[in-house]
Coordinates of C-alpha atoms and ligand atoms in Angstrom, one line a residue:
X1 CA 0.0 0.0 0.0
X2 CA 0.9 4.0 -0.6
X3 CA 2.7 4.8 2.0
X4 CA 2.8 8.3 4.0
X5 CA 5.3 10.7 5.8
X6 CA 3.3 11.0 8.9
X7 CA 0.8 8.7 11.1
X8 CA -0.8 10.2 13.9
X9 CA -0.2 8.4 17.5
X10 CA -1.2 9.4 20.8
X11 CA -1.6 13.2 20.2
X12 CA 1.4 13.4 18.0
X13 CA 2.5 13.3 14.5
X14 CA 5.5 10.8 14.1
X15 CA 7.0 9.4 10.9
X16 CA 5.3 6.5 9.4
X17 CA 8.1 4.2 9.9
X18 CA 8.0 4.5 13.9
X19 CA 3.9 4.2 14.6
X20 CA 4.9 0.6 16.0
X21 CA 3.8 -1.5 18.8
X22 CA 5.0 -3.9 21.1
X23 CA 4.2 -7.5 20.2
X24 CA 1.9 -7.9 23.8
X25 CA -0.3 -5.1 22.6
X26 CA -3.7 -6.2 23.9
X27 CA -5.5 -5.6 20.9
X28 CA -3.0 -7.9 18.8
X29 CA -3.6 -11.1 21.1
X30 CA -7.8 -10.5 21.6
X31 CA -8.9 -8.0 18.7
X32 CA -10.0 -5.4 21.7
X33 CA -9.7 -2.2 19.1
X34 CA -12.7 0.0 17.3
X35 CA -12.0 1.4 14.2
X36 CA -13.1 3.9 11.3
X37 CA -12.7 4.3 7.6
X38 CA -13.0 7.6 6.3
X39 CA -12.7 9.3 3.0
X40 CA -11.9 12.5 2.0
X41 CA -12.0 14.0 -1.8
X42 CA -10.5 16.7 -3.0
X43 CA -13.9 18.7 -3.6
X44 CA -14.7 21.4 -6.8
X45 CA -15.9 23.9 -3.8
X46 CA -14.4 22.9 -0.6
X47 CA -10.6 22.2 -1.6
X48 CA -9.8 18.5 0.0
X49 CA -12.9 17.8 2.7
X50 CA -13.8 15.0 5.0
X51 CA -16.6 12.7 3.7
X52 CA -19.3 13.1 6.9
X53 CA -16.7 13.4 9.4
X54 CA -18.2 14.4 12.4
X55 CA -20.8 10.5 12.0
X56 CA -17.7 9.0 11.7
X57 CA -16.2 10.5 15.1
X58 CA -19.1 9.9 16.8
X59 CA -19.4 6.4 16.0
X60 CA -15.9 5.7 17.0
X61 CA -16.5 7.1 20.0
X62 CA -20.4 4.8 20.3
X63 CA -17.8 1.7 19.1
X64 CA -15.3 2.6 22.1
X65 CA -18.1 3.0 24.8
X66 CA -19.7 -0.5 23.8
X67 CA -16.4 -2.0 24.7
X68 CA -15.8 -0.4 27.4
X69 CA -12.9 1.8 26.2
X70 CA -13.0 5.4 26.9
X71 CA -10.9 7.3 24.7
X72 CA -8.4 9.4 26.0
X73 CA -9.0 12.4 23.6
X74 CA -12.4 14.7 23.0
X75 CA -14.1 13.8 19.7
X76 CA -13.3 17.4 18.7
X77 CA -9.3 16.7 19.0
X78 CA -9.5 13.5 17.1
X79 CA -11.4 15.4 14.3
X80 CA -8.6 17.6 14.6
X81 CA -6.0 15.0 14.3
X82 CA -7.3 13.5 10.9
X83 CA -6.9 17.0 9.4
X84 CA -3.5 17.5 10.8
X85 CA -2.5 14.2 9.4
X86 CA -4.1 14.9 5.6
X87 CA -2.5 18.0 6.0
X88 CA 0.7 16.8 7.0
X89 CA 1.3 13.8 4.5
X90 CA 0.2 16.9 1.4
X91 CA -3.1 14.4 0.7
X92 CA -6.0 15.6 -0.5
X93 CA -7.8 13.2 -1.5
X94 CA -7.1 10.0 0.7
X95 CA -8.8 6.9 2.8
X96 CA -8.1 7.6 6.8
X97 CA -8.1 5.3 9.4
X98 CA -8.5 6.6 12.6
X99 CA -7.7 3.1 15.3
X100 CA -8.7 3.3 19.0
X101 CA -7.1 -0.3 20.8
X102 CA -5.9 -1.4 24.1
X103 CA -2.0 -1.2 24.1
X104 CA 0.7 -2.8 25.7
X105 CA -0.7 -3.9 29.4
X106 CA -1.4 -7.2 31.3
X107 CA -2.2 -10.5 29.2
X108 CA -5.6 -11.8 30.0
X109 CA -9.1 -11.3 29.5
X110 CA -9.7 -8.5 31.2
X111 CA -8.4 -5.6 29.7
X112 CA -10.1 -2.3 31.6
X113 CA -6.1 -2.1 33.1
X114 CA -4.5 -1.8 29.7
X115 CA -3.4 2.1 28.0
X116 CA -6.2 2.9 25.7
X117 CA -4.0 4.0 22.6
X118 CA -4.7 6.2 19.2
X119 CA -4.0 6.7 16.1
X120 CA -5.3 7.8 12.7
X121 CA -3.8 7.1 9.3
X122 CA -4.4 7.9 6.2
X123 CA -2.9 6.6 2.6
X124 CA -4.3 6.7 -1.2
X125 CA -6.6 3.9 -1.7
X126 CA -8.4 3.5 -5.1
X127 CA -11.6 2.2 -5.6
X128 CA -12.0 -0.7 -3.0
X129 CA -13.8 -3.2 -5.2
X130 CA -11.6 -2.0 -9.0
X131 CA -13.0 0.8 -11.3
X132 CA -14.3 -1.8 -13.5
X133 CA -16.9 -2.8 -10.1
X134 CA -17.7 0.6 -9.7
X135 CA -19.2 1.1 -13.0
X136 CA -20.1 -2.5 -14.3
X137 CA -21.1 -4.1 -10.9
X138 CA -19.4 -6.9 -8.9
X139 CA -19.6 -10.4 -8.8
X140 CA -20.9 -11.7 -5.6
X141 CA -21.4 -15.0 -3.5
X142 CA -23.8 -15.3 -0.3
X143 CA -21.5 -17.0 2.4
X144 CA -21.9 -19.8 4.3
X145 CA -20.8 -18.1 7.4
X146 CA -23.5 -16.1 9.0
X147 CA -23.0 -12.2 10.1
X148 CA -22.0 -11.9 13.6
X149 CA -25.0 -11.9 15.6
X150 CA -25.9 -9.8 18.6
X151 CA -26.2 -12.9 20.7
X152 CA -22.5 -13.0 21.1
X153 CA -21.6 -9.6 20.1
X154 CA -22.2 -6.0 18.8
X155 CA -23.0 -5.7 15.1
X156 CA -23.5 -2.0 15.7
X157 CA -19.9 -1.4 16.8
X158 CA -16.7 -1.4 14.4
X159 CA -14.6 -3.4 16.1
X160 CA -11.5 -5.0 15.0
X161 CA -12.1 -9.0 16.5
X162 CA -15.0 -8.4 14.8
X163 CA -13.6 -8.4 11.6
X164 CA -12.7 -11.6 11.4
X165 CA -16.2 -12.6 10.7
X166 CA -16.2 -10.5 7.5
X167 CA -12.3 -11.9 6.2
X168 CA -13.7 -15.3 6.8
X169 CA -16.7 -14.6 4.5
X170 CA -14.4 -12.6 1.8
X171 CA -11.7 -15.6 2.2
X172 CA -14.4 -18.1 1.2
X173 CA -15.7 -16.0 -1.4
X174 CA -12.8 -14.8 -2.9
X175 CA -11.4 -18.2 -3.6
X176 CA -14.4 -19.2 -5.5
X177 CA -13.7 -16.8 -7.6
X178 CA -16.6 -14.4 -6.1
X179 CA -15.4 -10.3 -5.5
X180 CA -17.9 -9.9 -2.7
X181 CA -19.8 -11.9 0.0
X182 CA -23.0 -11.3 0.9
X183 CA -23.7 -12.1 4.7
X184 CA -27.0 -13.3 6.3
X185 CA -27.8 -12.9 9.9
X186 CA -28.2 -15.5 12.2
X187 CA -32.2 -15.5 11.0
X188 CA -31.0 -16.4 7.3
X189 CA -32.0 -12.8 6.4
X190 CA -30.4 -10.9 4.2
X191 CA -27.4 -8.5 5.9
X192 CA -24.9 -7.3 4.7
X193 CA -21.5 -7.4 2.2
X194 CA -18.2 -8.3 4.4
X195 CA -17.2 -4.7 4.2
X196 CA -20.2 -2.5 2.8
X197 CA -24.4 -2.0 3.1
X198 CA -26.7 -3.3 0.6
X199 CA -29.5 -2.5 -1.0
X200 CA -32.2 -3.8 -3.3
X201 CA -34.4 -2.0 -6.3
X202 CA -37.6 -4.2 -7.4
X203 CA -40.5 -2.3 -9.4
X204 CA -38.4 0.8 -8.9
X205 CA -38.5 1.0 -4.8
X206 CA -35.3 0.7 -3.3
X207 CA -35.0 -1.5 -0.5
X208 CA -32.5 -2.2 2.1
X209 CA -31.9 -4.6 5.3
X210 CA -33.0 -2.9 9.2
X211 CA -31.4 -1.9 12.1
X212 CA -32.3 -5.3 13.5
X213 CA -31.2 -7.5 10.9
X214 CA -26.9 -7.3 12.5
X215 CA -26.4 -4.5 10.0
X216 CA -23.6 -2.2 10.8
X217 CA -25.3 1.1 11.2
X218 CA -23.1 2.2 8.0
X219 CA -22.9 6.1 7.6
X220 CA -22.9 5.8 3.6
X221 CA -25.9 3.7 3.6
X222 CA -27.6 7.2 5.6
X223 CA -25.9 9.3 2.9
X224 CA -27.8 7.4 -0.4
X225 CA -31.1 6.8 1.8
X226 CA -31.3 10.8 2.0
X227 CA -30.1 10.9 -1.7
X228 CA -32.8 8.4 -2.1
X229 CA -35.4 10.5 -0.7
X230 CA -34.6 13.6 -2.3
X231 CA -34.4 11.8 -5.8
X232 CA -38.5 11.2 -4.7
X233 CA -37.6 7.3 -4.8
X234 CA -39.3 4.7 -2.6
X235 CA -37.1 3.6 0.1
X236 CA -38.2 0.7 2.5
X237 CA -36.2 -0.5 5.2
X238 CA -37.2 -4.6 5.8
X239 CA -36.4 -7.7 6.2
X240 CA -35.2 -9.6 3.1
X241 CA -35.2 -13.1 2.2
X242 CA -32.0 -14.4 0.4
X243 CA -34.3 -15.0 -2.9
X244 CA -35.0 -11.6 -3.2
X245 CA -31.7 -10.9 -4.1
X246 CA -31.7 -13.4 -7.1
X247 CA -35.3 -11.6 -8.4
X248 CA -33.9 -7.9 -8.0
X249 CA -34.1 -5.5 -10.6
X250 CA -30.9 -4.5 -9.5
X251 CA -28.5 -4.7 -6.6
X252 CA -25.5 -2.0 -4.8
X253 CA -23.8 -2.2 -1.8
X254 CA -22.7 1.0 -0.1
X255 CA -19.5 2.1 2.1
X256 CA -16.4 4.4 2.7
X257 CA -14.1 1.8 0.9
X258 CA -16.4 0.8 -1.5
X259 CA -18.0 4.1 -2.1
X260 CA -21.6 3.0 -4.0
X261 CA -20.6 -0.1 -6.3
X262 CA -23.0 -2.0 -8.2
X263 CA -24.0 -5.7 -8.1
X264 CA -24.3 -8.0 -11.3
X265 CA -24.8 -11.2 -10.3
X266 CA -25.4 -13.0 -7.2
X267 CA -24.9 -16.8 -6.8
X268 CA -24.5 -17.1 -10.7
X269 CA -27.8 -15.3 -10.7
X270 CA -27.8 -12.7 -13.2
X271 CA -29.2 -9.1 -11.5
X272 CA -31.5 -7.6 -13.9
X273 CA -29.8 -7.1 -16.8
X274 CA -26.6 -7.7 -15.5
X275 CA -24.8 -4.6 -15.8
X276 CA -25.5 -1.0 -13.6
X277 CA -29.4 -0.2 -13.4
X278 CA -30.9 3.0 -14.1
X279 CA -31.8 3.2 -10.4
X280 CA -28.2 2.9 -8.9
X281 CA -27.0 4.5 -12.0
X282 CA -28.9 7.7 -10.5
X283 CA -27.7 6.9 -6.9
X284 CA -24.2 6.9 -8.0
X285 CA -24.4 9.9 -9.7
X286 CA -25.9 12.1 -7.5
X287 CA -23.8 10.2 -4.3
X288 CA -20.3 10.6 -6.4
X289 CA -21.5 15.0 -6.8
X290 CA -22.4 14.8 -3.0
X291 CA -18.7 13.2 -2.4
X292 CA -16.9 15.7 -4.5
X293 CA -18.3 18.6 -3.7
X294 CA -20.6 19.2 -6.9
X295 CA -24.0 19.3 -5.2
X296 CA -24.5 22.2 -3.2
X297 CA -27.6 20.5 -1.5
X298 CA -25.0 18.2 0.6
X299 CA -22.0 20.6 1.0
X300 CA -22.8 20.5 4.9
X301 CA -21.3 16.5 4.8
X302 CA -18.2 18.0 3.8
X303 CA -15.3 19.1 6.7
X304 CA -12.6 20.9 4.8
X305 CA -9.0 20.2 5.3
X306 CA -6.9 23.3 6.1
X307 CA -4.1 23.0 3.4
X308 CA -1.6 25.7 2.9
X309 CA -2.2 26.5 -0.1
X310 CA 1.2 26.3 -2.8
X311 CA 3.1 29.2 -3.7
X312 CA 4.7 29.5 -7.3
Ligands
LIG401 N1 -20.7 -3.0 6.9 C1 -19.5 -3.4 7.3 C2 -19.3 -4.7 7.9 C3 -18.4 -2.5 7.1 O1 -17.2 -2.8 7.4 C4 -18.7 -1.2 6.5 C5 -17.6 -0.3 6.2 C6 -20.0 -0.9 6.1 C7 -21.0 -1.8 6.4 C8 -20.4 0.5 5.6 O2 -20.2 1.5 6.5 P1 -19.9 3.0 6.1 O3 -18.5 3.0 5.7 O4 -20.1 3.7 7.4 O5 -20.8 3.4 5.1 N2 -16.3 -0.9 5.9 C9 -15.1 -0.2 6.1 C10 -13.9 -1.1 6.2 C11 -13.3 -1.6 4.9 C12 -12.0 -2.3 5.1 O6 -11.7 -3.2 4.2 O7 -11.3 -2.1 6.1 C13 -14.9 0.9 5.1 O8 -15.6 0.9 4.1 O9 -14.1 1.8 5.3

């Protein structure tokens, strides 16, 4: 991957090459870290700008609280410390990773006695699932392994253990030759993509899984229901059985990664006609102005980076 001058660490800006860790970092042995992805575009009216930045720090800091790990900054000087680090590594258009874990502290289980660390990095990351995804839809493949369910743990919550529910499910699917997998939850329902929200067009309304069907609670998914709305489409959120995704009109998943990317076939099913639908061809459109800066109606989801600007 790209890599940067700078990473942010525990309220300071060191060079990339020294954000290390010691090898009994809690985190590493039990997954006891929350997490964000975040985007930021250089925007046609804001210059670079954070993608909905202020949802993202507040659900870090909702992630941190439902495990128990208060984090040892105010939300407004982590916001802070994602535009010093753009800034600092001359970015301005760039994926950021802000990481909130439980350092280097006692081995066991119980982990309210280790540091609480942070950091936030960012790189250039292309599109997540190819260009070619973006505008001619993926290739998907429901999983056999079920979404995490909120039995055991916290589907609201971006967690790192978490994760490894999601690489199992992208492992699987990747080695049958699948781009995506599709997760149900523990009812059989239909959930989620490993790394993104989904939703469904049939007769032209757009549909999309609940709050109660393990979903994370995905800030991009917000972003294209209110696009959804304004666009005056139909936009029902319900449960959906796993054959309702083979009879779609047409199929997108939505995230920071994977930005709003298209669906073409599911299970060897072909999804409509097996290219980008006029629906999500809309979505994207109006999402990708909303991202960059080009619709004024959703210039207040954009946080501006302050960037020096160049002389000469
Ligand atoms: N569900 C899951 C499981 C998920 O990881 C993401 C984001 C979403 C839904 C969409 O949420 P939002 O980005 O707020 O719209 N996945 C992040 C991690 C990707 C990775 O490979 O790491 C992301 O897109 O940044």
């Amino acid at each position: 991957m790209p890599q940067g001058d700078y990473i942010w660490k525990n309220g300071e800006l060191v060079a990339w090459d020294d954000a290390k860790v010691h090898v009994l970092t809690h985190a590493l042995h039990y997954g006891t870290g929350v997490f964000e992805g975040v985007r930021c575009y250089d925007t046609a009216s804001h210059g670079p700008a954070v993608f909905r930045h202020q949802e993202h720090v507040d659900r870090l800091f909702m992630s941190s609280e439902l495990f128990y790990m208060p984090v040892p900054f105010t939300k407004e000087q982590i916001r802070q410390a994602t535009l010093e680090t753009i800034a600092a590594n001359g970015l301005r258009s760039c994926y950021v990773r802000p990481l909130v874990f439980r350092g280097e502290g006692p081995m066991g289980l119980s982990p309210l006695d280790s540091p609480v660390d942070v950091i936030v990095a960012c790189w250039e990351w292309g599109s997540y699932l190819g260009d070619e995804g973006k505008s001619k839809g993926v290739r998907a493949k429901v999983s056999s392994w079920r979404r995490l369910s909120p039995a055991g743990l916290i589907p609201h919550a971006k967690a790192s253990g978490q994760y490894l529910n999601s690489i199992l499910a992208k492992i699987e699917v990747t080695k049958a030759g699948y781009e995506e997998a599709i997760l149900l939850d523990d009812r059989g329902m239909v959930c989620e993509g490993s790394g993104e929200n989904i939703f469904v067009v049939r007769d032209g309304v757009v549909f999309t899984p609940p709050q109660s069907a393990s979903i994370l609670d995905g800030i991009n998914r917000r972003s294209v229901m209110q696009i959804a709305a304004d666009l005056g489409y139909e936009l029902v959120e319900r449960d959906l059985g796993r054959a309702e995704l083979y009879l779609a009109d047409e199929i997108f998943l939505t995230g920071t990664a994977a930005e709003l990317t298209p669906v073409r076939e599911i299970d060897d099913h072909t999804i409509g006609a097996g290219g980008m639908g006029p629906i999500t061809a809309d979505l994207q459109r109006v999402f990708e102005d909303a991202l960059h800066g080009r619709d004024e109606r959703y210039a207040g989801w954009l946080d501006p980076v302050p960037v020096r600007e160049q002389v000469g």
